[in-house]
PDB file of C-alpha atoms and ligand atoms in Angstrom:
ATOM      1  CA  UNK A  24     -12.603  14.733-103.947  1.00  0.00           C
ATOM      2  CA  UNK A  25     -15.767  12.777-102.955  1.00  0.00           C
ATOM      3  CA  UNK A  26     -18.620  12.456-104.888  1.00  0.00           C
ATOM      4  CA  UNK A  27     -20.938  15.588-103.141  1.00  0.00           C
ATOM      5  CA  UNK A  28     -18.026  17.531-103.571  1.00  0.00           C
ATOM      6  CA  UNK A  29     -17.539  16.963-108.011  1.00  0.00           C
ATOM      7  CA  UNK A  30     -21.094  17.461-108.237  1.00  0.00           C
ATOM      8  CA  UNK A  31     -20.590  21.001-106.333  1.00  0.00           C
ATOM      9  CA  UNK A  32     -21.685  24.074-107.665  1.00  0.00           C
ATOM     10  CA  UNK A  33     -20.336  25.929-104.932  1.00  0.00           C
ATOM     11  CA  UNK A  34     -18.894  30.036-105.623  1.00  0.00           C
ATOM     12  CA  UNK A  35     -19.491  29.366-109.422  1.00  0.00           C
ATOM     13  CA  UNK A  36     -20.889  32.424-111.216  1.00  0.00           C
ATOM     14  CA  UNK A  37     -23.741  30.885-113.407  1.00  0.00           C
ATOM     15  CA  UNK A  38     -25.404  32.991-116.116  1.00  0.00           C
ATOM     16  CA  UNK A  39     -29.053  32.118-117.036  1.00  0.00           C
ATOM     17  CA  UNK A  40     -30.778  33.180-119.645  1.00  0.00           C
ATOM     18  CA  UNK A  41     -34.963  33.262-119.917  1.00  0.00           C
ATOM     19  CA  UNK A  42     -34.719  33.120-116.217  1.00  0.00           C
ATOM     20  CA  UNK A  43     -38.003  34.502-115.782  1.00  0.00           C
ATOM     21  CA  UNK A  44     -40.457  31.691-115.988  1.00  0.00           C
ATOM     22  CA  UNK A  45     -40.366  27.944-116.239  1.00  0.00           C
ATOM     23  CA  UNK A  46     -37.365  25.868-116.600  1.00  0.00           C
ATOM     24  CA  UNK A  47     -35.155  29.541-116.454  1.00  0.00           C
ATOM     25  CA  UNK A  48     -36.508  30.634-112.708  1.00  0.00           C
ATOM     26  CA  UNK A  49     -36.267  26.480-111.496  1.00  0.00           C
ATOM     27  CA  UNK A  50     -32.650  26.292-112.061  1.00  0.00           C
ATOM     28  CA  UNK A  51     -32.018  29.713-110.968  1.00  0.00           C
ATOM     29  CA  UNK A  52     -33.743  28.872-107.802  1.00  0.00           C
ATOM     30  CA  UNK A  53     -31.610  25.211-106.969  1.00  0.00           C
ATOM     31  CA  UNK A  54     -28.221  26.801-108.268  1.00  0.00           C
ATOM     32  CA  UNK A  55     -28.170  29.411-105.860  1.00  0.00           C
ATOM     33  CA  UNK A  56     -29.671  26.657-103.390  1.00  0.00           C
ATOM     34  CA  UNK A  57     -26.196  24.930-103.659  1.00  0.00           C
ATOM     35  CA  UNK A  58     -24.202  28.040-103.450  1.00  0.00           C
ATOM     36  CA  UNK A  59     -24.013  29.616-106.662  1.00  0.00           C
ATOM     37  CA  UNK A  60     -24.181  32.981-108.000  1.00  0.00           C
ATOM     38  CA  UNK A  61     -26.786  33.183-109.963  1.00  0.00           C
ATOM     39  CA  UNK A  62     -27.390  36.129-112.606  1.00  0.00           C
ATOM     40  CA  UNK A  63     -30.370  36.403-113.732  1.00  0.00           C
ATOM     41  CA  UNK A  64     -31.313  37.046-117.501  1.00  0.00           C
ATOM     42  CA  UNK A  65     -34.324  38.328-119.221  1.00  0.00           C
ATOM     43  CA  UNK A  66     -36.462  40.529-120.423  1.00  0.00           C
ATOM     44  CA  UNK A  67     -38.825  40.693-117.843  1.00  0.00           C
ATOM     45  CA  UNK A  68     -36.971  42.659-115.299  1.00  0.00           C
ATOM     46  CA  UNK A  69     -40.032  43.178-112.623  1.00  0.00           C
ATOM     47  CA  UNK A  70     -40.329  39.445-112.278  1.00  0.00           C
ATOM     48  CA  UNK A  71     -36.645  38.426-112.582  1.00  0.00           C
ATOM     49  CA  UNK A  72     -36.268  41.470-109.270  1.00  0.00           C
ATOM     50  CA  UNK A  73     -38.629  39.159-107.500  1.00  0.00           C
ATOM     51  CA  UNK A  74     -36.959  35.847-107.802  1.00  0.00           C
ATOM     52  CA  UNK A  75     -33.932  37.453-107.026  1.00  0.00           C
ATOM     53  CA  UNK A  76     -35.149  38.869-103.874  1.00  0.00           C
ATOM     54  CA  UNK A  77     -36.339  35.434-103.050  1.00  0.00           C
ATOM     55  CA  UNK A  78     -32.787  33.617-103.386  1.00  0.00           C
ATOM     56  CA  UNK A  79     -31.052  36.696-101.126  1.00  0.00           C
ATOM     57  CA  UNK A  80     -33.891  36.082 -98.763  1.00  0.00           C
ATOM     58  CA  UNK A  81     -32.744  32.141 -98.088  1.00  0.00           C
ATOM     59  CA  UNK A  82     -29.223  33.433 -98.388  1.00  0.00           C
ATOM     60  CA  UNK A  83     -28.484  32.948-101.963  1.00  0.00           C
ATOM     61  CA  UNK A  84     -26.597  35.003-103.794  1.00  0.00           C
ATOM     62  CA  UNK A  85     -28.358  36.603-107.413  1.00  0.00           C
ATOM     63  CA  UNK A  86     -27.594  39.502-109.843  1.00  0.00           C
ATOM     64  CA  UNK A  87     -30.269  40.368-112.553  1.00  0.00           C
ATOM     65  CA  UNK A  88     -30.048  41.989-115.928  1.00  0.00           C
ATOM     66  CA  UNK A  89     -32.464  42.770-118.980  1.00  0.00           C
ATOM     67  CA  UNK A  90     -31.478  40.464-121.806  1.00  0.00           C
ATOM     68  CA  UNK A  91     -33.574  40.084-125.358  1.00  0.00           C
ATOM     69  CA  UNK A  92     -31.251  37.175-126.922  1.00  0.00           C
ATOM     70  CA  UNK A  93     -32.572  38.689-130.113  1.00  0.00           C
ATOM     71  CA  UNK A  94     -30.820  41.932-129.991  1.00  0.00           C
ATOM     72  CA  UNK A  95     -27.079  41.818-129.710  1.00  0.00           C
ATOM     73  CA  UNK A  96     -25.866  44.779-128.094  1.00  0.00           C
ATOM     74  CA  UNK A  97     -28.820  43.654-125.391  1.00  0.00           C
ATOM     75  CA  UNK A  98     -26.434  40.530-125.556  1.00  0.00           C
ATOM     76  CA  UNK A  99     -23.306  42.019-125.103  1.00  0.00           C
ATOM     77  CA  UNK A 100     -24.488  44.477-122.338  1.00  0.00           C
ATOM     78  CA  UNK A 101     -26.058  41.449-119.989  1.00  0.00           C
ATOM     79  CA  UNK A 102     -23.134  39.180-120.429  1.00  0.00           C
ATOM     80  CA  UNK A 103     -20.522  42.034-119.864  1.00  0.00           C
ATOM     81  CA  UNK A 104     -22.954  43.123-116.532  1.00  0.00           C
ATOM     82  CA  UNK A 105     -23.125  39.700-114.966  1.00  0.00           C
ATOM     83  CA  UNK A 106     -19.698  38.968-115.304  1.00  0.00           C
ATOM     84  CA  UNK A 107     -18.269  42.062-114.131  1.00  0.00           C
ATOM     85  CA  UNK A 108     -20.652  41.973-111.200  1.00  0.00           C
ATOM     86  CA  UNK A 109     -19.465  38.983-110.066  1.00  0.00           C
ATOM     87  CA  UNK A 110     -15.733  39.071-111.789  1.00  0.00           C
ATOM     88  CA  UNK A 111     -16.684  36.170-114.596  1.00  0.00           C
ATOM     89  CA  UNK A 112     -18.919  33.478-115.773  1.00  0.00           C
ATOM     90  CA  UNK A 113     -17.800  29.854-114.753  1.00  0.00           C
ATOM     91  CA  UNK A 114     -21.179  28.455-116.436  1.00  0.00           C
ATOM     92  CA  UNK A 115     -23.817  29.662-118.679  1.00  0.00           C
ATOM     93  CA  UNK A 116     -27.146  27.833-118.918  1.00  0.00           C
ATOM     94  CA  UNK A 117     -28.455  28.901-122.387  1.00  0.00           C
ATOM     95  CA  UNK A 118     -32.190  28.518-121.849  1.00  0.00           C
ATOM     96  CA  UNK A 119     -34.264  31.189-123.684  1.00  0.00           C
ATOM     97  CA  UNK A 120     -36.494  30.241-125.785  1.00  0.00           C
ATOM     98  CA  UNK A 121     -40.045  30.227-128.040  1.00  0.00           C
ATOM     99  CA  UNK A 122     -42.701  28.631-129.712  1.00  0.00           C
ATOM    100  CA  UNK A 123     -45.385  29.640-132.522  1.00  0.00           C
ATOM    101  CA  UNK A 124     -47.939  26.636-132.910  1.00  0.00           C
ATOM    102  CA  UNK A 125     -49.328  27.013-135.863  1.00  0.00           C
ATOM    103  CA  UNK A 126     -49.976  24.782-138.926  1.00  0.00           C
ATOM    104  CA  UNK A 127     -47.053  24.476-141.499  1.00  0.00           C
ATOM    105  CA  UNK A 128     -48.828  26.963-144.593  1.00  0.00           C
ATOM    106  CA  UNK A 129     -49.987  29.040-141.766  1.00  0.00           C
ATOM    107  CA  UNK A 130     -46.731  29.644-140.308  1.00  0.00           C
ATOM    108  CA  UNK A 131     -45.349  33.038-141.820  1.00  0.00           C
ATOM    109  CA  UNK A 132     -42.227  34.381-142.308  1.00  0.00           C
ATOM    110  CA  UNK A 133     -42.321  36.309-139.306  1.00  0.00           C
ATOM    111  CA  UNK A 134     -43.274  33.675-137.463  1.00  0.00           C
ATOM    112  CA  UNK A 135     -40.205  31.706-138.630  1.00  0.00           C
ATOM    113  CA  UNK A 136     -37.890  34.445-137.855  1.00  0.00           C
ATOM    114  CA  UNK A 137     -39.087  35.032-134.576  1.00  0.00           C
ATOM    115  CA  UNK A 138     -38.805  31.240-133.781  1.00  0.00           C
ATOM    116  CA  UNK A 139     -35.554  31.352-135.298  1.00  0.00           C
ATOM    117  CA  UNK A 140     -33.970  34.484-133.819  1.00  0.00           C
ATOM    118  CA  UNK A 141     -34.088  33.449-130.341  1.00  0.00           C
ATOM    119  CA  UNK A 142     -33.856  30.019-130.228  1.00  0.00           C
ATOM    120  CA  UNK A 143     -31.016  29.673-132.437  1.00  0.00           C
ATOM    121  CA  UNK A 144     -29.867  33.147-133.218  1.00  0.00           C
ATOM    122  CA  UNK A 145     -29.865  34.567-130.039  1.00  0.00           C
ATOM    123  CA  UNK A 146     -28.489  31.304-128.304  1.00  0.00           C
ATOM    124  CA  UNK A 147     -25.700  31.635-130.296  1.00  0.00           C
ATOM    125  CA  UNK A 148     -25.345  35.147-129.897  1.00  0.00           C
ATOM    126  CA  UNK A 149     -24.812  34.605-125.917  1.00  0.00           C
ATOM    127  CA  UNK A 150     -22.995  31.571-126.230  1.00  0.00           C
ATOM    128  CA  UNK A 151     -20.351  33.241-128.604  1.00  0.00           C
ATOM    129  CA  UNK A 152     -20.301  36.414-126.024  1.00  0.00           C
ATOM    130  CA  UNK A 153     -20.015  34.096-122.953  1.00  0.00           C
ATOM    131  CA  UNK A 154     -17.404  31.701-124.678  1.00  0.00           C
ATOM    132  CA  UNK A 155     -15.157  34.767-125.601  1.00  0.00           C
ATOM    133  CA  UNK A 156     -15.025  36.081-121.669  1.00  0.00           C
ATOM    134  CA  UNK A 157     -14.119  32.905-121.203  1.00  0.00           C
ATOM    135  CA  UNK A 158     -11.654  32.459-123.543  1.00  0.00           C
ATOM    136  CA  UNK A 159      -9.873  35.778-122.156  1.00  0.00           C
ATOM    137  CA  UNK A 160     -10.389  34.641-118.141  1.00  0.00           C
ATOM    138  CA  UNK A 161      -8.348  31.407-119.365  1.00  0.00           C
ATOM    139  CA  UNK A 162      -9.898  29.415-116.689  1.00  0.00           C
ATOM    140  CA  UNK A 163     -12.715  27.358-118.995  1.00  0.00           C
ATOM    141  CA  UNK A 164     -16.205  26.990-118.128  1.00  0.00           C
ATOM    142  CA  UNK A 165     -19.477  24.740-119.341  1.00  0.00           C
ATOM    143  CA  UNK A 166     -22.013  26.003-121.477  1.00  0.00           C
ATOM    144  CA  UNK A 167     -25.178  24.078-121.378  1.00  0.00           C
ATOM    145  CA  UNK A 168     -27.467  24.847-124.311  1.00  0.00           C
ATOM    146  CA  UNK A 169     -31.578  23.554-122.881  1.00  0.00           C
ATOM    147  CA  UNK A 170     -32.293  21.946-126.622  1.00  0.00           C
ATOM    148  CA  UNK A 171     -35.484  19.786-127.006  1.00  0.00           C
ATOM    149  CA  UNK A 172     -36.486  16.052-127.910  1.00  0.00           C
ATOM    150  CA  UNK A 173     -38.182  18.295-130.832  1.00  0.00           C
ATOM    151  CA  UNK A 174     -34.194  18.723-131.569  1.00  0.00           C
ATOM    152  CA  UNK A 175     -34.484  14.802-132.470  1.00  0.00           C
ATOM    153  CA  UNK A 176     -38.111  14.055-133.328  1.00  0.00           C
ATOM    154  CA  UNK A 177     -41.180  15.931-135.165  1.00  0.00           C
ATOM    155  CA  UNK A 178     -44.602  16.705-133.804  1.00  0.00           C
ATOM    156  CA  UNK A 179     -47.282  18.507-136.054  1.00  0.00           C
ATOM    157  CA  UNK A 180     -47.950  22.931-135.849  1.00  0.00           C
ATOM    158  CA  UNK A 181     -44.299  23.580-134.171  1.00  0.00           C
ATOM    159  CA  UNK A 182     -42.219  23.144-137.673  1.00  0.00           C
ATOM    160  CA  UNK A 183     -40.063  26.394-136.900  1.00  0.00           C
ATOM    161  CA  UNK A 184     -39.204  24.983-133.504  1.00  0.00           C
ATOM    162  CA  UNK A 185     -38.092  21.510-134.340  1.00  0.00           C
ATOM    163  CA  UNK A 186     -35.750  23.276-136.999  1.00  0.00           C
ATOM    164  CA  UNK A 187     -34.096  25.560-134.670  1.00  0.00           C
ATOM    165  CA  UNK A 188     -33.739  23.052-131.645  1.00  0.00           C
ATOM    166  CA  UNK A 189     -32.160  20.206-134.361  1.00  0.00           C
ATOM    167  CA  UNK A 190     -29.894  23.694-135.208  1.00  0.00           C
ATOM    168  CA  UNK A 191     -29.329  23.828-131.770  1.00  0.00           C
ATOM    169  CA  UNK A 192     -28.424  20.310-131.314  1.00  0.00           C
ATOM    170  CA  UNK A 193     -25.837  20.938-133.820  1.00  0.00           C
ATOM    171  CA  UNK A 194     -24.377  24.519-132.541  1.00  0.00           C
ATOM    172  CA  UNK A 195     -23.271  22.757-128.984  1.00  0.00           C
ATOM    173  CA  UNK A 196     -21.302  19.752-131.297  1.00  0.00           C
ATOM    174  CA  UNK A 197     -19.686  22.668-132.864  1.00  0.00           C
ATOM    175  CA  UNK A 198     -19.060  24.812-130.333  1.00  0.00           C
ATOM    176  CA  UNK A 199     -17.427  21.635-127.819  1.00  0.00           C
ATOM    177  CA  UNK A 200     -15.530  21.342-130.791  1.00  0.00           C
ATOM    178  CA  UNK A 201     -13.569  24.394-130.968  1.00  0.00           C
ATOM    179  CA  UNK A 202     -14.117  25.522-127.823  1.00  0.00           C
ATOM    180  CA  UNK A 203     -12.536  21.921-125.847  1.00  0.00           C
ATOM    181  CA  UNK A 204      -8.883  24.310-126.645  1.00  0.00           C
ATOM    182  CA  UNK A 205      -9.827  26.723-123.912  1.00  0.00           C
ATOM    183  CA  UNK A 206     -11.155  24.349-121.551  1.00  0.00           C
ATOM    184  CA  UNK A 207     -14.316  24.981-122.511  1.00  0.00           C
ATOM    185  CA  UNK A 208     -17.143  22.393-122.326  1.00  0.00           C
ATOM    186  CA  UNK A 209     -20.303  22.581-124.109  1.00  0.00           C
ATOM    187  CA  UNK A 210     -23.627  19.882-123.797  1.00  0.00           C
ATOM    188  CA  UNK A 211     -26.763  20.247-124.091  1.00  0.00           C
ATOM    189  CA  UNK A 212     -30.063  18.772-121.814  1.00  0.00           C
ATOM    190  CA  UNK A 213     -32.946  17.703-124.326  1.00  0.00           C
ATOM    191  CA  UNK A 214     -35.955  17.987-122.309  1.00  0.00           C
ATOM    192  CA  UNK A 215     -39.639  16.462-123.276  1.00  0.00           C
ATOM    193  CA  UNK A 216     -42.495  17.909-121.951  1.00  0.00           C
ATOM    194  CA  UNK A 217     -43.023  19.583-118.983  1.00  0.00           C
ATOM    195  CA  UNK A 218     -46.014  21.785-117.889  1.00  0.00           C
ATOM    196  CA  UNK A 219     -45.001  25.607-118.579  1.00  0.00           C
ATOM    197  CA  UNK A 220     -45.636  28.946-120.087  1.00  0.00           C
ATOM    198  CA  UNK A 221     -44.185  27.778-123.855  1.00  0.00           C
ATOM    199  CA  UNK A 222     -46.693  25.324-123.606  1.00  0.00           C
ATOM    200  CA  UNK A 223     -49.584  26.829-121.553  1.00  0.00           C
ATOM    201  CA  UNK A 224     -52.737  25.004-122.746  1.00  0.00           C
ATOM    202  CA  UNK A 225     -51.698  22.095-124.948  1.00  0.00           C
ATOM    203  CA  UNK A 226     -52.189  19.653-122.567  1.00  0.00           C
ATOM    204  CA  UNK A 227     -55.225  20.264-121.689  1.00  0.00           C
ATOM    205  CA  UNK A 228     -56.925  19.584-125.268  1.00  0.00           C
ATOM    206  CA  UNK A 229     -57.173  16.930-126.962  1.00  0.00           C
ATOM    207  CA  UNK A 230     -54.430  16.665-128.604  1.00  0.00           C
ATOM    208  CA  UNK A 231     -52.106  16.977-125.486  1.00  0.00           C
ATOM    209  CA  UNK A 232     -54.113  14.270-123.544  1.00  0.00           C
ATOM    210  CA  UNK A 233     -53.466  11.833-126.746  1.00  0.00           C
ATOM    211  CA  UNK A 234     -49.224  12.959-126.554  1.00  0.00           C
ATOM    212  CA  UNK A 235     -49.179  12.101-122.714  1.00  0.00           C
ATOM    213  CA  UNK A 236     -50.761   8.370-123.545  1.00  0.00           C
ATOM    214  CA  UNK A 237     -47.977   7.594-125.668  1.00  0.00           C
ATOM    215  CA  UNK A 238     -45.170   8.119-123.795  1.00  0.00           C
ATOM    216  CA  UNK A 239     -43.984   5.391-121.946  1.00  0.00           C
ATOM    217  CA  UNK A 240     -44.387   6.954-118.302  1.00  0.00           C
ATOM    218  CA  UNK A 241     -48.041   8.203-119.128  1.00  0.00           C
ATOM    219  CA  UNK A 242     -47.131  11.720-117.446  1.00  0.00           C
ATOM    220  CA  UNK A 243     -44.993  15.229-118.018  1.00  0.00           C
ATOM    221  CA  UNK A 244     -41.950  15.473-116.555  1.00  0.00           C
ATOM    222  CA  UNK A 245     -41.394  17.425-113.294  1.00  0.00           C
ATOM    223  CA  UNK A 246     -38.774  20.281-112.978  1.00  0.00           C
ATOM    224  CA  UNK A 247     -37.003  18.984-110.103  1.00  0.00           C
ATOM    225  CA  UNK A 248     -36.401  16.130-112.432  1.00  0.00           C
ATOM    226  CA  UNK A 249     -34.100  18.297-114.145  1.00  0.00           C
ATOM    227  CA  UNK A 250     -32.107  19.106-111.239  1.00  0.00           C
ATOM    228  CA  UNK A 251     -29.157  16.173-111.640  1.00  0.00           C
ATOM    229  CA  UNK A 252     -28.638  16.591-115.389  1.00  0.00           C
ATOM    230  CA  UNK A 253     -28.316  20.618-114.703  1.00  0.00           C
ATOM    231  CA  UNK A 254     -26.162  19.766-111.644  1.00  0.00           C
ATOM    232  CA  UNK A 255     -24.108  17.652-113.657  1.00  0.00           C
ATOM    233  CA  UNK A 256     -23.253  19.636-116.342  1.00  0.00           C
ATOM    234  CA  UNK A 257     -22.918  22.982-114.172  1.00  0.00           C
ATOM    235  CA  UNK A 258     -20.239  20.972-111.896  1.00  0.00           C
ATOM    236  CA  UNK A 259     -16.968  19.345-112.374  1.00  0.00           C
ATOM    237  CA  UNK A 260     -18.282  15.937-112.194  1.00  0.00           C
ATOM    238  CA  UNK A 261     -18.652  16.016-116.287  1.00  0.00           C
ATOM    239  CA  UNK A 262     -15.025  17.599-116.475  1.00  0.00           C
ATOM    240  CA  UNK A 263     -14.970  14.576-119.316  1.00  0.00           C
ATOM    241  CA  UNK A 264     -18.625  15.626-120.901  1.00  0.00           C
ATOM    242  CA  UNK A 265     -17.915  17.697-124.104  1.00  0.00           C
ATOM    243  CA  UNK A 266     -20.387  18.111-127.528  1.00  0.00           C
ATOM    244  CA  UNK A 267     -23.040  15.625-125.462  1.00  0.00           C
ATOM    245  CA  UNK A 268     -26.863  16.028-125.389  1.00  0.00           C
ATOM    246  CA  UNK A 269     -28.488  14.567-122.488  1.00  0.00           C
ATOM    247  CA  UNK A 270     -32.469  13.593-122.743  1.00  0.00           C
ATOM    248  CA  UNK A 271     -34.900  13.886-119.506  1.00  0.00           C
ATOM    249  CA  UNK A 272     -38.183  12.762-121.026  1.00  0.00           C
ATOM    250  CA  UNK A 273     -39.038   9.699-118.984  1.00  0.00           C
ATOM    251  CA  UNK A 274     -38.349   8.004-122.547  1.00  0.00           C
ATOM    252  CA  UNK A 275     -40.539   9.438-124.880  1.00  0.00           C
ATOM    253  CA  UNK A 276     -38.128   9.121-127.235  1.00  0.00           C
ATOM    254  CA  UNK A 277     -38.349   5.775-127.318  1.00  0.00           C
ATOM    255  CA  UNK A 278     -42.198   5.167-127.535  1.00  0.00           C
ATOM    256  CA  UNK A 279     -43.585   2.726-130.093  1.00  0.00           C
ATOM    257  CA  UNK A 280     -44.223   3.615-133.456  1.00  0.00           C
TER     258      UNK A 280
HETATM  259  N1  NAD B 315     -41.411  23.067-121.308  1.00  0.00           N
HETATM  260  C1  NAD B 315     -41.059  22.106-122.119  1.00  0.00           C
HETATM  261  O1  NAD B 315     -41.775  21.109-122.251  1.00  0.00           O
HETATM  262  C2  NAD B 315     -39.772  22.213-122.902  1.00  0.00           C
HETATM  263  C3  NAD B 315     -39.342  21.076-123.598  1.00  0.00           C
HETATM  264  C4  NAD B 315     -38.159  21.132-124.299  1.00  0.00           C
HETATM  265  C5  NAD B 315     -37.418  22.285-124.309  1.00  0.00           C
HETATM  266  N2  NAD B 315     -37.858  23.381-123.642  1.00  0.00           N
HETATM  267  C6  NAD B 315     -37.030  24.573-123.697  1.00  0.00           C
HETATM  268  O2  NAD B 315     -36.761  25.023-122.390  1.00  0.00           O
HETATM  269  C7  NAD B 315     -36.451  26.411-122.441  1.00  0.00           C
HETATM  270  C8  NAD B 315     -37.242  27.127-121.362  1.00  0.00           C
HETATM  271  O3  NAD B 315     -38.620  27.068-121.686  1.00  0.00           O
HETATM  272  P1  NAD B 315     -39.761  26.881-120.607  1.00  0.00           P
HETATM  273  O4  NAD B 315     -40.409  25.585-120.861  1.00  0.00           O
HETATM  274  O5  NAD B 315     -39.257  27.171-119.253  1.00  0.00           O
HETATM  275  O6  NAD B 315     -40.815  27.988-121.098  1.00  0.00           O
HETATM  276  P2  NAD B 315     -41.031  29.492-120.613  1.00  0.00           P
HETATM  277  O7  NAD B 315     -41.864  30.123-121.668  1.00  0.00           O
HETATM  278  O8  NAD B 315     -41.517  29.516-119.221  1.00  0.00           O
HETATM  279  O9  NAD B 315     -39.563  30.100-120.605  1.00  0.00           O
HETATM  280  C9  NAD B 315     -38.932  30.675-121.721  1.00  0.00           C
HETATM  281  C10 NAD B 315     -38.078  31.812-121.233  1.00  0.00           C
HETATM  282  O10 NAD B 315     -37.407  32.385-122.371  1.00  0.00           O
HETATM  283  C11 NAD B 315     -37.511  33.785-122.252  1.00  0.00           C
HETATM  284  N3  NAD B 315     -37.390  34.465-123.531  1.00  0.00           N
HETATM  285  C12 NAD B 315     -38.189  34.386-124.631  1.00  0.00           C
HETATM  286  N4  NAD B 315     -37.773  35.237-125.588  1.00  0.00           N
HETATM  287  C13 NAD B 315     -36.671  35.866-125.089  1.00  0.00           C
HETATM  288  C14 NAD B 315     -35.787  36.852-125.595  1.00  0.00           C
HETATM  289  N5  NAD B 315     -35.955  37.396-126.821  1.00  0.00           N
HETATM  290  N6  NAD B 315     -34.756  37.252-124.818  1.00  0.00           N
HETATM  291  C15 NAD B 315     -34.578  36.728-123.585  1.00  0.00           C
HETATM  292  N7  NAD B 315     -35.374  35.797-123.054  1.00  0.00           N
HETATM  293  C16 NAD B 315     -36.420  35.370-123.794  1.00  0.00           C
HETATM  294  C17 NAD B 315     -38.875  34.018-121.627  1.00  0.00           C
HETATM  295  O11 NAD B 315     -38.962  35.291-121.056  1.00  0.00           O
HETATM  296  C18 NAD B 315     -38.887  32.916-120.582  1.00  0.00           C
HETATM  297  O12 NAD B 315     -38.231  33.339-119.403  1.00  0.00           O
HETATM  298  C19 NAD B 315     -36.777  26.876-123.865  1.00  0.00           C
HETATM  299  O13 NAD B 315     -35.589  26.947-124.622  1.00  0.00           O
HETATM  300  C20 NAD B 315     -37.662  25.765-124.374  1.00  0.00           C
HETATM  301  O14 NAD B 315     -37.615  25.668-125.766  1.00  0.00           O
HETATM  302  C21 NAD B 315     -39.014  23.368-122.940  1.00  0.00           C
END
């Protein structure tokens, strides 16, 4: 096998959740552009249509289904609809997610729930689901959980976030660990900031104009500069990647103290 062909995506049925907007429509958009099936997940249904339509239209092949990650018979119905539409899930990208910005005493219960229930609730809730079909398919598959530098580091108004992506962080370490028996894989990508809806705004004040100066690159990160991690993780070229979080954030991570 060459190296084109490990990273190859090609005929694999790839579930992705929040594939609406943002990161969610991007991925669906370059999986099916190297040959994937790509079902579509969210609860935007009108917009999900049109991005489908789109991928059939270069020749791509795409499925969509309603899906609120919150709600687990909405679970249970999407996952059982994508994978009988195309006969099973190889790979689900677990990528739904949202943010309340808000300072700490401000932030309510409700606000914590909500944060909570999709983000970490409700990405468990599909990864279970998926993980099971897999289970019973017997052929394995890669789940790749879309966590957050916020999983590793703090940054003021998003304290219901940074809990639930560090949670996050921590459900794929346990779920490569007792899912590895079935063959199946699960890793996470930890992404720092890019320009999209969960974010719409912030970077235009002035806080968001102080965050870009202090990280090493002095810029946001692209979405086709999460194309080779997703590829990566979606293909069999990390057939040795298990209970791993990789970070695109053009090293924010790292920046000075
Ligand atoms: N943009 C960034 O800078 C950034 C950084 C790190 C991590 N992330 C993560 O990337 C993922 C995608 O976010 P994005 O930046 O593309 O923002 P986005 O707001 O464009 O996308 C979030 C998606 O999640 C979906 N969603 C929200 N609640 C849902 C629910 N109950 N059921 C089903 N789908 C639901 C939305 O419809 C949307 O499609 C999120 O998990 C986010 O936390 C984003």
């Amino acid at each position: 096998m060459n190296g084109s062909q490990r990273f190859s995506v090609r005929d694999k049925a790839i579930l992705i959740t929040g594939a609406s907007s943002g990161f969610g429509a991007h991925f669906a958009r370059v999986l099916a552009r190297e040959g994937a099936k790509v079902g579509l997940a969210a609860r935007r249904v009108d917009t999900l249509e049109s991005i489908a339509a789109e991928i059939r239209q270069a020749g791509g092949t795409a499925a969509t289904v309603k899906l609120d990650v919150a709600n687990s018979a909405s679970v249970k119905e999407a996952v059982k609809t994508i994978a009988d539409e195309f006969g099973r899930i190889d790979v689900l990208v677990n990528n739904s997610g949202v943010s309340i910005a808000k300072p700490l005493l401000e932030q309510t219960e409700e606000d914590f729930d909500a944060v909570l229930d999709v983000n970490l609730r409700g990405a468990f809730l599909v990864a279970t689901e998926v993980a099971r079909r897999m289970r019973v398919d017997g052929k394995g598959g890669s789940i790749i959980n879309i966590e957050s530098i916020l999983s590793f580091r703090q940054a003021g108004q998003i304290a219901p976030y940074a809990a639930s992506k560090a949670g996050l962080t921590q459900l794929t370490r346990s779920m490569a660990l007792e899912l590895a028996r079935y063959k199946i894989r699960v890793n996470g990508i930890a992404p720092g900031y890019f320009a999209t809806e969960i974010n719409q705004g912030f970077f235009e004040t002035e806080g968001g104009a102080a965050m870009i100066k202090r990280m090493p690159m002095r810029r946001l990160g692209e979405l086709e500069e999460m194309e080779g991690p997703l590829l990566l993780l979606a293909s069999d070229a990390s057939s040795y990647m298990n209970g791993a979080t990789i970070v695109v954030d053009g090293g924010h991570l790292t920046s000075a103290l």
